[in-house]
XYZ file of C-alpha atoms in Angstrom:
697
model
C -53.789 174.720 159.843
C -56.787 176.865 159.553
C -56.677 180.203 161.105
C -57.943 180.311 164.678
C -59.759 183.465 165.887
C -61.430 181.785 168.860
C -59.871 182.469 172.210
C -60.272 180.442 175.285
C -63.712 180.818 176.963
C -65.104 179.703 180.425
C -65.041 175.961 180.884
C -68.842 175.909 180.978
C -69.198 177.240 177.420
C -68.571 174.558 174.824
C -68.325 175.524 171.318
C -70.178 173.643 168.635
C -68.179 172.871 165.455
C -69.472 171.957 162.106
C -71.560 168.761 161.397
C -73.095 169.107 164.854
C -69.679 168.290 166.724
C -69.327 169.810 170.091
C -66.587 169.397 172.624
C -68.953 167.436 174.845
C -69.616 165.157 171.869
C -65.940 164.467 171.301
C -65.327 163.850 174.993
C -68.283 161.480 175.206
C -66.861 159.585 172.256
C -63.513 159.397 174.005
C -64.962 157.943 177.145
C -66.795 155.297 175.157
C -63.560 154.413 173.314
C -61.624 153.912 176.594
C -64.024 151.271 177.780
C -62.815 148.959 174.929
C -59.057 149.320 175.931
C -59.520 149.580 179.694
C -57.874 146.165 180.414
C -54.964 146.788 177.989
C -54.424 150.252 179.499
C -54.245 148.678 182.977
C -51.796 146.147 181.791
C -49.634 148.710 179.981
C -49.146 150.635 183.249
C -48.418 147.505 185.275
C -46.021 146.068 182.702
C -44.244 149.521 182.471
C -43.824 149.499 186.251
C -42.557 145.895 186.243
C -40.072 146.527 183.344
C -38.858 149.708 185.368
C -38.340 147.687 188.499
C -41.481 148.600 190.617
C -42.744 145.041 191.098
C -44.113 144.868 194.711
C -47.532 146.088 193.627
C -51.131 145.147 193.734
C -54.441 146.565 192.475
C -56.874 148.001 195.013
C -60.393 147.561 193.523
C -61.891 150.078 196.106
C -59.914 153.097 194.785
C -59.345 151.405 191.383
C -55.624 152.153 191.693
C -52.218 150.414 191.710
C -50.636 150.647 195.049
C -47.257 149.344 196.544
C -47.353 146.255 198.724
C -46.750 147.539 202.275
C -43.706 146.118 204.096
C -44.402 143.737 206.786
C -42.146 144.760 209.481
C -38.595 143.613 208.930
C -39.478 141.281 206.127
C -37.408 141.645 202.977
C -38.914 142.652 199.664
C -36.113 141.797 197.226
C -36.583 142.513 193.417
C -34.468 140.366 190.851
C -35.682 141.958 187.787
C -35.476 139.446 184.842
C -38.078 141.262 182.755
C -35.968 144.329 181.918
C -32.973 142.507 180.547
C -35.082 140.093 178.569
C -37.165 142.897 177.202
C -33.896 144.754 176.144
C -32.608 141.561 174.437
C -35.848 141.219 172.467
C -36.243 144.841 171.384
C -32.485 144.829 170.412
C -32.962 141.965 168.105
C -36.060 143.363 166.682
C -34.450 146.498 165.602
C -30.987 144.997 164.719
C -31.224 145.745 161.008
C -32.276 149.196 159.628
C -35.416 149.741 157.702
C -35.163 149.396 153.905
C -37.814 150.524 151.414
C -38.873 149.298 148.078
C -41.356 151.030 145.736
C -42.339 148.552 142.954
C -43.231 150.429 139.869
C -46.806 150.018 138.459
C -45.498 150.268 134.948
C -42.408 149.247 132.910
C -42.113 152.558 131.075
C -39.273 155.091 131.953
C -41.667 157.441 133.726
C -42.880 154.927 136.156
C -39.518 153.414 136.688
C -38.188 156.946 137.406
C -41.079 157.827 139.696
C -40.482 154.625 141.798
C -36.728 155.285 142.283
C -37.511 159.012 143.151
C -39.860 157.543 145.739
C -37.228 155.282 147.200
C -34.785 158.185 147.468
C -37.441 160.262 149.322
C -38.022 157.528 151.771
C -34.414 157.059 152.421
C -34.040 160.796 153.167
C -37.213 160.752 155.330
C -36.036 157.617 157.191
C -32.850 159.494 158.215
C -34.122 163.080 158.840
C -37.180 162.067 160.741
C -35.311 159.424 162.819
C -37.659 156.482 161.822
C -35.213 154.087 163.532
C -35.922 155.907 166.822
C -39.671 155.781 166.019
C -39.506 152.209 165.347
C -37.810 151.359 168.571
C -40.353 153.545 170.735
C -43.116 151.788 168.860
C -41.699 148.388 169.756
C -41.476 149.287 173.431
C -44.952 150.666 173.408
C -46.307 147.473 171.782
C -44.184 145.193 174.096
C -45.579 146.835 177.167
C -49.084 147.468 176.105
C -49.701 144.875 173.299
C -50.653 147.594 170.853
C -48.888 150.786 169.690
C -49.609 153.123 166.748
C -47.484 155.379 164.599
C -49.444 158.582 163.782
C -48.735 160.808 160.684
C -49.843 164.341 160.143
C -48.863 167.171 157.766
C -47.235 170.044 159.671
C -47.575 173.348 157.781
C -44.876 174.938 159.963
C -42.286 172.326 159.230
C -39.802 172.535 156.195
C -38.304 175.735 154.817
C -39.829 178.708 156.712
C -42.029 180.964 154.514
C -43.552 183.535 156.721
C -46.091 184.220 159.612
C -49.797 184.001 159.338
C -52.169 186.602 160.606
C -52.616 184.984 163.942
C -48.897 184.943 164.507
C -47.940 181.441 163.710
C -45.138 180.456 161.480
C -45.741 178.599 158.408
C -43.285 176.926 155.756
C -43.181 174.481 152.884
C -44.727 171.839 155.053
C -43.598 168.340 155.872
C -44.728 165.086 157.540
C -44.672 164.528 161.303
C -44.626 161.137 162.826
C -45.053 160.165 166.570
C -45.589 156.999 168.536
C -48.581 156.609 170.792
C -49.140 153.764 173.412
C -52.557 152.011 174.217
C -53.354 154.627 176.809
C -52.912 157.670 174.472
C -55.744 157.059 172.042
C -59.162 155.363 171.520
C -60.625 154.043 168.323
C -64.316 153.620 167.257
C -65.735 151.057 169.600
C -66.543 147.818 167.713
C -64.180 148.459 164.755
C -62.372 145.129 163.777
C -59.801 146.987 161.808
C -58.601 150.068 163.581
C -56.916 151.620 160.609
C -60.168 151.469 158.598
C -62.428 152.700 161.426
C -64.443 155.885 160.821
C -62.796 157.960 163.604
C -60.094 157.762 166.353
C -59.164 160.310 169.191
C -55.819 161.065 170.559
C -55.315 162.347 174.044
C -51.771 163.618 175.158
C -50.729 165.955 177.816
C -48.527 169.019 176.864
C -47.155 172.064 178.942
C -49.722 174.671 179.189
C -47.499 177.363 177.521
C -46.959 175.000 174.561
C -50.571 174.495 174.070
C -51.277 178.195 174.287
C -48.861 178.804 171.486
C -50.061 175.884 169.382
C -53.693 177.271 169.239
C -52.908 180.949 169.709
C -55.106 181.026 173.022
C -55.522 184.341 174.806
C -55.161 182.709 178.231
C -52.877 179.891 179.502
C -54.943 176.729 179.759
C -55.438 174.930 183.017
C -53.076 171.963 183.761
C -55.867 169.486 183.623
C -54.120 166.445 182.473
C -54.111 164.667 185.738
C -57.723 165.344 186.268
C -58.498 163.664 183.180
C -56.374 160.546 184.148
C -57.512 157.390 185.485
C -56.556 156.410 189.058
C -54.105 153.746 188.094
C -52.443 156.154 185.667
C -51.879 158.608 188.507
C -50.623 156.074 191.121
C -48.293 154.208 188.715
C -46.702 157.417 187.516
C -45.759 158.466 191.044
C -44.626 155.099 192.570
C -40.830 156.003 192.599
C -39.493 159.349 193.900
C -36.637 159.066 191.434
C -38.658 157.690 188.555
C -38.802 159.539 185.280
C -42.360 158.494 184.879
C -43.690 160.761 187.729
C -47.013 162.142 186.836
C -46.713 165.439 188.917
C -45.591 167.569 186.117
C -48.380 170.125 185.268
C -49.720 169.382 181.857
C -52.677 170.213 179.706
C -54.833 167.519 178.085
C -55.343 168.097 174.363
C -57.825 165.915 172.634
C -57.703 165.469 168.696
C -60.600 163.870 166.908
C -59.658 162.502 163.323
C -62.846 161.620 161.457
C -62.264 160.527 157.922
C -64.891 161.253 155.041
C -67.713 158.742 154.977
C -71.269 158.654 153.369
C -72.757 160.823 155.989
C -69.881 163.316 156.110
C -68.183 163.800 152.825
C -65.640 166.225 154.188
C -64.519 164.685 157.458
C -62.998 166.512 160.156
C -59.907 167.139 162.487
C -61.023 168.666 165.827
C -58.902 169.834 168.695
C -60.287 170.388 172.007
C -58.705 172.049 175.059
C -60.639 171.966 178.343
C -64.051 171.507 177.033
C -63.713 173.898 174.236
C -63.011 173.457 170.505
C -60.015 175.546 169.784
C -59.378 174.412 166.146
C -61.364 172.470 163.454
C -60.484 171.691 159.815
C -61.747 169.424 157.073
C -59.985 165.949 156.510
C -56.553 167.135 155.200
C -55.283 163.844 153.959
C -55.222 162.649 150.270
C -56.334 159.124 151.478
C -59.941 158.725 152.495
C -60.286 155.017 153.007
C -58.212 154.794 156.123
C -57.186 156.758 159.264
C -53.743 158.390 159.531
C -51.969 155.808 161.648
C -50.531 152.331 161.487
C -50.718 149.746 164.237
C -48.043 147.371 165.588
C -49.094 144.461 167.846
C -46.854 142.195 169.912
C -49.481 139.400 169.756
C -52.631 139.675 167.624
C -56.112 138.564 168.989
C -58.773 136.991 166.750
C -61.510 139.384 165.717
C -60.248 142.560 167.099
C -57.623 145.151 166.407
C -56.308 145.296 170.026
C -53.268 143.269 170.685
C -51.787 141.537 173.734
C -48.495 141.205 175.202
C -46.576 138.155 176.699
C -45.561 140.498 179.592
C -48.846 140.165 181.088
C -48.182 136.361 181.782
C -44.602 137.122 182.896
C -45.659 139.197 185.762
C -46.865 136.332 187.966
C -43.498 134.397 187.283
C -41.636 137.651 188.198
C -43.490 137.780 191.402
C -42.527 134.226 192.210
C -38.783 134.945 191.598
C -39.014 138.008 193.885
C -40.645 135.998 196.722
C -38.159 133.145 196.251
C -35.279 135.373 196.571
C -36.688 137.227 199.453
C -37.212 134.000 201.368
C -33.746 132.770 200.721
C -32.141 136.144 201.638
C -34.146 136.268 204.736
C -32.668 132.892 205.882
C -29.219 134.019 204.832
C -29.639 137.136 207.158
C -31.035 135.403 210.209
C -29.763 131.861 209.836
C -26.625 132.085 207.811
C -24.101 132.876 210.513
C -22.013 130.339 212.403
C -22.176 130.990 216.269
C -20.093 129.856 219.087
C -21.584 128.145 221.941
C -19.595 128.464 225.310
C -20.711 127.557 228.827
C -22.642 130.192 230.755
C -20.049 130.401 233.443
C -17.548 131.653 231.106
C -19.846 134.609 230.201
C -20.116 137.764 232.454
C -22.833 139.637 230.529
C -24.884 139.177 227.347
C -26.199 142.276 225.651
C -28.102 140.827 222.727
C -27.719 138.748 219.794
C -26.783 140.200 216.372
C -26.232 138.890 212.897
C -22.413 139.356 213.133
C -20.421 136.159 212.251
C -19.101 134.043 215.216
C -21.539 135.599 217.555
C -21.362 134.041 221.101
C -24.198 132.105 222.605
C -24.002 131.000 226.271
C -25.529 127.689 227.574
C -25.828 126.427 231.020
C -22.942 124.546 232.535
C -23.340 120.877 232.400
C -23.109 118.865 235.634
C -20.324 116.224 234.938
C -20.809 116.652 231.394
C -18.830 118.325 228.619
C -18.479 122.189 228.872
C -16.519 122.270 225.586
C -16.836 125.265 223.325
C -18.054 124.629 219.833
C -19.375 126.308 216.750
C -23.047 126.046 215.886
C -23.574 125.311 212.057
C -26.536 127.117 210.471
C -29.312 124.937 209.165
C -29.178 123.874 205.499
C -32.186 124.952 203.401
C -33.827 122.176 201.373
C -32.455 121.872 197.800
C -35.941 122.648 196.343
C -36.023 125.997 198.042
C -32.626 126.941 196.678
C -33.436 125.750 193.180
C -36.715 127.572 192.984
C -35.252 130.920 191.606
C -33.420 129.098 188.869
C -36.571 127.123 187.653
C -38.607 130.232 187.769
C -36.018 131.978 185.698
C -36.050 129.213 183.308
C -39.825 129.420 183.059
C -39.425 133.254 182.396
C -37.002 132.536 179.705
C -39.239 130.038 177.958
C -42.240 132.415 178.122
C -40.282 135.326 176.681
C -38.118 133.383 174.161
C -34.834 134.517 175.589
C -32.318 131.650 176.152
C -28.491 131.213 176.402
C -28.019 131.833 172.778
C -29.848 135.153 172.943
C -27.384 136.375 175.371
C -24.453 135.163 173.399
C -23.552 131.951 175.375
C -22.967 128.685 173.652
C -25.265 125.987 175.357
C -23.569 122.870 176.561
C -20.774 121.546 174.344
C -21.971 123.108 170.976
C -18.987 124.642 169.411
C -19.730 124.433 165.677
C -20.459 127.962 164.067
C -23.035 126.467 161.842
C -24.872 124.673 164.680
C -24.761 127.802 166.774
C -26.262 129.852 163.797
C -29.023 127.374 163.588
C -29.770 127.721 167.290
C -29.683 131.460 166.961
C -32.203 131.326 164.024
C -34.658 129.133 166.015
C -34.137 131.341 169.103
C -35.226 134.453 167.047
C -38.505 132.677 165.915
C -40.779 134.079 168.554
C -40.066 137.637 167.440
C -40.454 136.612 163.648
C -44.131 137.601 163.811
C -43.240 140.918 165.637
C -40.852 141.658 162.727
C -43.397 140.818 160.087
C -45.957 143.149 161.790
C -43.321 145.944 161.824
C -42.486 145.523 158.146
C -46.135 145.903 157.127
C -46.733 148.834 159.481
C -43.814 150.811 158.102
C -44.684 149.951 154.455
C -48.137 151.501 155.120
C -46.584 154.429 156.861
C -44.310 154.975 154.058
C -47.160 154.778 151.572
C -49.136 157.463 153.457
C -46.044 159.646 153.554
C -45.482 159.482 149.774
C -49.193 160.212 149.287
C -48.856 163.313 151.205
C -45.757 164.459 149.331
C -47.339 163.800 146.026
C -50.439 165.893 147.096
C -48.842 168.703 148.914
C -45.352 169.240 147.532
C -45.471 171.711 144.553
C -41.943 173.322 144.923
C -38.633 171.576 143.956
C -37.085 169.678 146.909
C -33.987 167.594 147.407
C -33.579 164.074 148.764
C -30.123 163.345 149.935
C -28.999 159.578 149.817
C -25.976 158.914 151.874
C -23.776 155.652 151.159
C -20.968 154.884 153.673
C -17.650 155.809 152.009
C -19.192 157.775 149.098
C -20.217 161.405 148.680
C -23.903 162.162 149.281
C -26.187 161.906 146.275
C -28.946 164.544 145.753
C -32.024 163.918 143.865
C -34.272 166.779 142.892
C -37.989 166.052 143.021
C -41.594 167.488 143.278
C -44.994 165.835 143.997
C -45.503 165.290 140.292
C -42.246 163.545 139.864
C -43.692 160.489 141.737
C -46.005 159.812 138.894
C -48.356 157.852 141.275
C -45.589 155.501 142.546
C -46.454 155.659 146.226
C -47.224 152.169 147.127
C -44.163 151.240 149.579
C -42.991 147.982 150.998
C -40.372 146.954 153.671
C -38.825 143.626 152.724
C -39.080 141.344 155.794
C -35.808 139.564 154.882
C -34.137 142.847 154.989
C -34.994 143.713 158.616
C -35.209 140.246 160.290
C -32.361 139.376 162.689
C -29.169 138.017 160.947
C -26.416 136.037 162.538
C -23.040 137.428 161.794
C -21.297 134.049 162.036
C -23.630 132.505 159.512
C -23.148 135.304 157.112
C -19.400 134.911 157.436
C -19.614 131.196 157.004
C -21.767 131.623 153.744
C -19.274 134.068 152.433
C -16.271 131.727 153.152
C -17.997 128.915 151.282
C -18.851 131.212 148.364
C -15.346 132.315 147.989
C -13.991 128.676 148.115
C -16.336 127.944 145.221
C -15.096 130.882 143.277
C -18.345 132.804 143.329
C -16.784 135.659 145.352
C -13.517 136.947 143.837
C -12.992 140.331 145.475
C -12.655 141.582 149.024
C -15.521 144.083 148.281
C -17.819 141.189 147.319
C -16.790 139.169 150.320
C -17.366 142.141 152.858
C -20.972 142.720 151.281
C -21.909 139.003 151.538
C -20.381 138.548 155.086
C -22.071 141.996 156.097
C -18.734 143.357 157.655
C -19.059 146.782 159.081
C -17.921 149.399 156.604
C -14.461 150.784 157.049
C -13.194 153.548 154.737
C -9.472 152.772 155.546
C -10.033 149.073 154.913
C -11.375 149.559 151.476
C -8.792 152.123 150.530
C -6.266 149.575 151.675
C -7.575 146.578 150.046
C -8.695 148.032 146.791
C -7.898 151.756 146.301
C -9.077 151.584 142.706
C -12.539 150.397 143.870
C -12.821 153.288 146.364
C -11.818 155.788 143.675
C -14.214 154.363 141.135
C -16.954 154.654 143.550
C -16.090 158.188 144.315
C -16.272 158.955 140.623
C -19.675 157.406 140.335
C -21.045 159.613 142.936
C -19.316 162.707 141.506
C -20.566 161.912 137.890
C -24.056 161.261 139.331
C -24.036 165.138 140.223
C -23.053 165.899 136.677
C -19.308 166.429 137.087
C -16.915 165.331 134.536
C -14.053 163.053 135.779
C -11.021 162.451 133.528
C -9.356 159.085 134.121
C -5.774 158.932 134.891
C -2.937 156.765 133.293
C -2.352 155.069 136.664
C -5.771 153.919 137.231
C -6.603 150.113 137.120
C -8.774 150.388 134.188
C -10.315 146.983 134.238
C -11.447 147.523 137.941
C -12.756 151.157 137.150
C -14.676 149.828 134.131
C -16.215 147.159 136.162
C -17.400 149.539 138.905
C -18.782 152.078 136.520
C -20.664 149.285 134.663
C -22.135 148.140 137.905
C -23.555 151.759 138.462
C -24.813 151.894 134.861
C -26.793 148.518 135.479
C -28.339 149.656 138.755
C -31.677 151.196 139.624
C -29.922 154.479 140.099
C -29.194 154.691 136.503
C -32.936 155.090 135.721
C -32.958 158.366 137.734
C -30.202 159.994 135.750
C -30.682 162.487 133.018
C -29.403 161.775 129.623
C -26.632 164.423 130.031
C -25.424 162.511 133.259
C -25.562 158.986 131.529
C -23.431 160.642 128.545
C -20.847 161.455 131.080
C -20.626 158.003 132.335
C -20.514 156.550 128.772
C -17.614 158.795 127.672
C -15.788 158.268 131.043
C -15.827 154.476 130.389
C -14.710 154.804 126.860
C -11.810 156.990 127.910
C -10.723 154.159 130.386
C -11.033 151.606 127.479
C -8.732 153.777 125.333
C -5.994 154.331 128.182
C -6.105 150.705 128.953
C -5.286 149.783 125.335
C -2.449 152.583 125.187
C -0.879 151.245 128.364
C -1.028 147.735 126.999
C 0.695 148.955 123.786
C 3.403 150.790 125.546
C 4.160 147.630 127.549
C 4.150 145.582 124.481
C 6.776 148.114 122.886
C 8.951 147.620 125.986
C 8.673 143.758 125.565
C 9.909 144.220 121.910
C 13.093 145.600 123.202
C 13.654 143.282 126.024
C 11.357 140.600 127.629
C 12.921 141.546 130.981
C 11.946 145.161 130.469
C 8.335 144.323 130.192
C 8.388 142.647 133.588
C 9.918 145.853 135.224
C 7.849 148.247 137.346
C 5.678 150.724 135.492
C 5.094 154.357 136.905
C 1.463 154.262 135.630
C 0.627 151.028 137.222
C 0.128 149.261 133.960
C -0.090 145.353 134.292
C 3.277 143.700 133.879
C 3.999 141.305 131.049
C 5.728 138.064 132.192
C 9.314 137.573 130.789
C 8.177 134.678 128.598
C 5.271 136.412 127.016
C 7.212 137.780 123.941
C 9.017 134.414 123.421
C 5.623 132.886 123.082
C 4.588 134.989 120.258
C 4.694 133.372 116.652
C 8.189 134.075 114.980
C 9.598 135.719 118.099
C 13.250 134.993 119.142
C 14.050 134.842 122.822
C 16.361 137.676 123.723
C 15.846 139.486 120.492
C 16.024 143.308 120.742
C 12.681 143.799 118.726
C 10.146 141.774 117.119
C 8.957 142.047 113.540
C 6.644 144.964 112.699
C 3.177 143.987 111.887
C 1.481 145.297 108.873
C -1.299 147.820 109.942
C -3.720 146.343 107.465
C -3.591 143.049 109.312
C -4.343 144.570 112.692
C -7.309 143.265 114.567
C -9.893 145.886 115.228
C -10.404 147.289 118.584
C -13.261 145.453 120.258
C -16.241 147.718 121.361
C -16.843 145.748 124.715
C -14.845 147.532 127.483
C -14.115 144.086 129.069
C -12.928 142.498 126.001
C -9.190 142.864 126.820
C -9.596 141.367 130.248
C -8.594 137.699 130.381
C -7.401 137.532 126.748
C -4.316 135.430 125.790
C -1.093 137.675 126.107
C 0.068 136.682 122.660
C -3.251 137.797 121.134
C -3.180 140.964 123.039
C 0.252 141.873 121.870
C -0.687 141.200 118.248
C -3.677 143.438 118.811
C -1.823 146.196 120.431
C 1.093 146.429 117.867
C -1.204 147.821 115.282
C -0.574 151.322 114.137
C -4.172 152.332 115.476
C -3.710 151.581 119.044
C -0.026 152.835 118.837
C -1.534 156.336 117.941
C -4.382 156.318 120.552
C -3.807 158.763 123.078
C -5.238 161.347 125.486
C -6.475 163.560 122.639
C -9.354 161.008 122.127
C -10.811 161.802 125.441
């Protein structure tokens, strides 16, 4: 941020900024922008109140405010909130799978490939450290209630590693990006723009504690708490509807306006202007490396043709919710007043009657009958028509159809459907209404990640470390600078990676692939079935896979790992080759790659040595070859030696092979796997393999 030497002045003394900007100009631009989103802002506050349970509301056109419906005597005002649980279900499905990022390289050479992989590592670290999953959920809620939400990104010079203090007393550091979510009431965009992200300017208005604002801009005096004065009537009333509501608006806050104007033909430098009260307290030129767009991305629940402003289905759900509340209020009033069975007795049997109550079995006297029956009997309460009793369920079904939440969404199997495949198909169809929401989210976070990479490439000069954490493995560290990106800043979020998935369908697919022989190991099955990671399960099912993966992470850091004789060398070689064929291999230095190659060669030699030792034992006795081995070497079946050419069953030792006739050791590390035991024995009886040992490591 630029140094600020200006202190807060009287409210009647606006300060004019560069390019003719004044505080009055910016505030006038903000007022013009609010007119374009007034309807959406009104619906946001109403939807926010309805989701929270404040549903007996109405709009007062005289005061332009949202007010509670006054209670009419003893009439019940029951709230049966279907909007909240349905909203939770939809948002939960939308954020079910974590974000994943892919940066396609713009070239096939090593520099571009390495830059793209570095960018992906940075985004993985940024996603974790900046809590992008939390930002994603907040953006979904804001879009769900208001139709449109935005995620703003700025460069915070005070973030990162602290470096010192500026002359005005503010801390500065290496700098980092900062992202936050704004709902439709927090910002305005240039009126008439069809694409908000490509508009010329936008203004953010947020309320902050006065002390915080004073420290942010180094103001001499604490600014006035004027956030409420700048709010619309319905913002004030909705925020104070419930005494125990966290959305109360009586907290003293100061309104801070920030204008972002990107460079254009008439203003080559652009501007970022901050206003407190009616004074410009800070102004800088456009600080972003991108100039063709503004510094935010939009997420819309439902798109509208010809405008950037979205809509939300909650708007239509409010009327149905009102019907549900009225239906239940009517039924419960009947239950209170007419739901008790009362006892009718002759009046002569009653001494006094105080008053009727709603207690069960209340006594009601009646005049004695002349010559008739004076029998005491219970009066049955009247039965409500079935259409009255069915009304809440019908309205609830209408709400479910509108919001796209059904039995399957809640985990209930509809009717007699019991097949896992059939249920998975129903779940997939049930998720269709939020499919567009997921697509919108993927595009927005792809653009957000692109802007973050552009900022890092332009502003990060010093070496930084991106930490990539993989469950069950040590964290991997990647050193990088802005130059290391090599222009690879175009990020994408694959839609298939974040769309809702059905666990039963994934497991059914994994079962089928295992039956067909495509999946052969528990590790492959757990990946396809998307089973939750369990370190103990992996250690128990395949300790060699777990150990090989730990070695991969260790060697990625440049550490040398010496294979052990008791390792399952075939498994280790396969895991190491998987790493050597992955995209992470492109990020490794030549020294680290050499460590992997030598480590795999050592496994190959040890595997051949162990097989030779087992073969030597088989030469003494076939039964000895099938005995347990302390190093974990594969056991040779008892009949393996007898199957060799010229071998005699039960002979103490087989004939020695001429070393000159020995088959050379194959270069392929997997060449020994799956080879006929007889050929393996011929191979390993050669003097070359008998002399192979740890000294070759």
